[in-house]
Amino acid sequence: IWKMVDGKIPVNIISVIGGNFASATVLISYGALLGKTSPLQLVTVAVLEIAIFACNEYLGVQILKAADIGGSIFLHTFGAYF
């Protein structure tokens, strides 16, 4: 999932935007969970959701070649259905 260069993960504008998209999926899911779950459960959901979102995005974009301009097909649908 990570594209390492000499054992380091490069931080550039593309990776920062990808991180923002991944965090947006968590925020979309939090909208349904807030007030019903404990903080520990929210942290667990966030960690699992980021990993599963990365796999889902890789599968959709790289393997299936299904992508839209803004990436919202993976961002909003995954956050809503997770």
mmCIF file of C-alpha atoms in Angstrom:
data_model
loop_
_atom_site.group_PDB
_atom_site.id
_atom_site.type_symbol
_atom_site.label_atom_id
_atom_site.label_comp_id
_atom_site.label_asym_id
_atom_site.label_seq_id
_atom_site.Cartn_x
_atom_site.Cartn_y
_atom_site.Cartn_z
ATOM 1 C CA ILE A 1 0.000 0.000 0.000
ATOM 2 C CA TRP A 2 2.842 2.377 0.816
ATOM 3 C CA LYS A 3 5.331 3.273 -1.855
ATOM 4 C CA MET A 4 8.587 3.362 0.090
ATOM 5 C CA VAL A 5 11.749 4.966 -1.259
ATOM 6 C CA ASP A 6 14.964 3.751 0.392
ATOM 7 C CA GLY A 7 13.006 2.464 3.392
ATOM 8 C CA LYS A 8 11.218 5.774 3.951
ATOM 9 C CA ILE A 9 7.656 6.801 3.217
ATOM 10 C CA PRO A 10 7.802 9.987 1.119
ATOM 11 C CA VAL A 11 5.573 12.842 2.253
ATOM 12 C CA ASN A 12 4.417 15.010 -0.621
ATOM 13 C CA ILE A 13 1.232 16.797 -1.592
ATOM 14 C CA ILE A 14 -0.265 13.653 -3.149
ATOM 15 C CA SER A 15 0.180 11.612 0.040
ATOM 16 C CA VAL A 16 -1.198 14.460 2.174
ATOM 17 C CA ILE A 17 -4.329 14.664 0.009
ATOM 18 C CA GLY A 18 -4.706 10.884 0.237
ATOM 19 C CA GLY A 19 -4.475 11.137 4.016
ATOM 20 C CA ASN A 20 -7.144 13.822 4.029
ATOM 21 C CA PHE A 21 -9.454 11.572 2.002
ATOM 22 C CA ALA A 22 -8.862 8.675 4.391
ATOM 23 C CA SER A 23 -9.586 10.831 7.426
ATOM 24 C CA ALA A 24 -12.765 12.124 5.774
ATOM 25 C CA THR A 25 -14.126 8.565 5.602
ATOM 26 C CA VAL A 26 -13.628 8.255 9.351
ATOM 27 C CA LEU A 27 -15.408 11.566 9.947
ATOM 28 C CA ILE A 28 -18.360 10.427 7.830
ATOM 29 C CA SER A 29 -18.637 7.237 9.895
ATOM 30 C CA TYR A 30 -18.284 9.170 13.151
ATOM 31 C CA GLY A 31 -21.434 11.097 12.272
ATOM 32 C CA ALA A 32 -23.463 7.936 12.767
ATOM 33 C CA LEU A 33 -21.532 6.665 15.788
ATOM 34 C CA LEU A 34 -21.009 9.782 17.879
ATOM 35 C CA GLY A 35 -22.819 9.642 21.199
ATOM 36 C CA LYS A 36 -23.513 5.919 20.955
ATOM 37 C CA THR A 37 -20.017 4.494 21.403
ATOM 38 C CA SER A 38 -17.140 4.869 23.834
ATOM 39 C CA PRO A 39 -13.895 6.670 22.935
ATOM 40 C CA LEU A 40 -12.046 3.335 22.818
ATOM 41 C CA GLN A 41 -14.546 1.995 20.309
ATOM 42 C CA LEU A 42 -14.157 5.139 18.179
ATOM 43 C CA VAL A 43 -10.364 4.754 18.116
ATOM 44 C CA THR A 44 -10.725 1.092 17.173
ATOM 45 C CA VAL A 45 -13.125 1.979 14.361
ATOM 46 C CA ALA A 46 -10.747 4.681 13.096
ATOM 47 C CA VAL A 47 -7.728 2.365 12.961
ATOM 48 C CA LEU A 48 -9.643 -0.419 11.250
ATOM 49 C CA GLU A 49 -11.432 1.906 8.861
ATOM 50 C CA ILE A 50 -8.229 3.566 7.624
ATOM 51 C CA ALA A 51 -6.648 0.185 6.862
ATOM 52 C CA ILE A 52 -9.749 -1.179 5.150
ATOM 53 C CA PHE A 53 -10.255 2.076 3.220
ATOM 54 C CA ALA A 54 -6.693 1.880 1.885
ATOM 55 C CA CYS A 55 -7.267 -1.684 0.697
ATOM 56 C CA ASN A 56 -10.645 -0.762 -0.790
ATOM 57 C CA GLU A 57 -9.208 2.230 -2.637
ATOM 58 C CA TYR A 58 -6.297 0.168 -3.980
ATOM 59 C CA LEU A 59 -8.680 -2.526 -5.177
ATOM 60 C CA GLY A 60 -11.024 -0.040 -6.825
ATOM 61 C CA VAL A 61 -8.489 2.286 -8.419
ATOM 62 C CA GLN A 62 -5.575 -0.016 -9.271
ATOM 63 C CA ILE A 63 -7.243 -3.373 -9.896
ATOM 64 C CA LEU A 64 -10.757 -2.516 -11.123
ATOM 65 C CA LYS A 65 -9.798 0.857 -12.689
ATOM 66 C CA ALA A 66 -13.024 2.425 -11.357
ATOM 67 C CA ALA A 67 -12.405 6.036 -10.402
ATOM 68 C CA ASP A 68 -14.091 9.388 -10.709
ATOM 69 C CA ILE A 69 -12.544 12.845 -10.863
ATOM 70 C CA GLY A 70 -12.660 13.750 -7.167
ATOM 71 C CA GLY A 71 -12.441 10.278 -5.689
ATOM 72 C CA SER A 72 -15.788 10.659 -3.965
ATOM 73 C CA ILE A 73 -16.990 7.258 -5.153
ATOM 74 C CA PHE A 74 -14.692 5.641 -2.586
ATOM 75 C CA LEU A 75 -14.674 8.416 -0.011
ATOM 76 C CA HIS A 76 -18.384 8.922 0.602
ATOM 77 C CA THR A 77 -19.752 5.479 -0.145
ATOM 78 C CA PHE A 78 -17.150 3.683 1.958
ATOM 79 C CA GLY A 79 -17.577 6.093 4.870
ATOM 80 C CA ALA A 80 -21.349 5.789 4.744
ATOM 81 C CA TYR A 81 -21.506 2.007 4.477
ATOM 82 C CA PHE A 82 -18.674 1.195 6.894
#
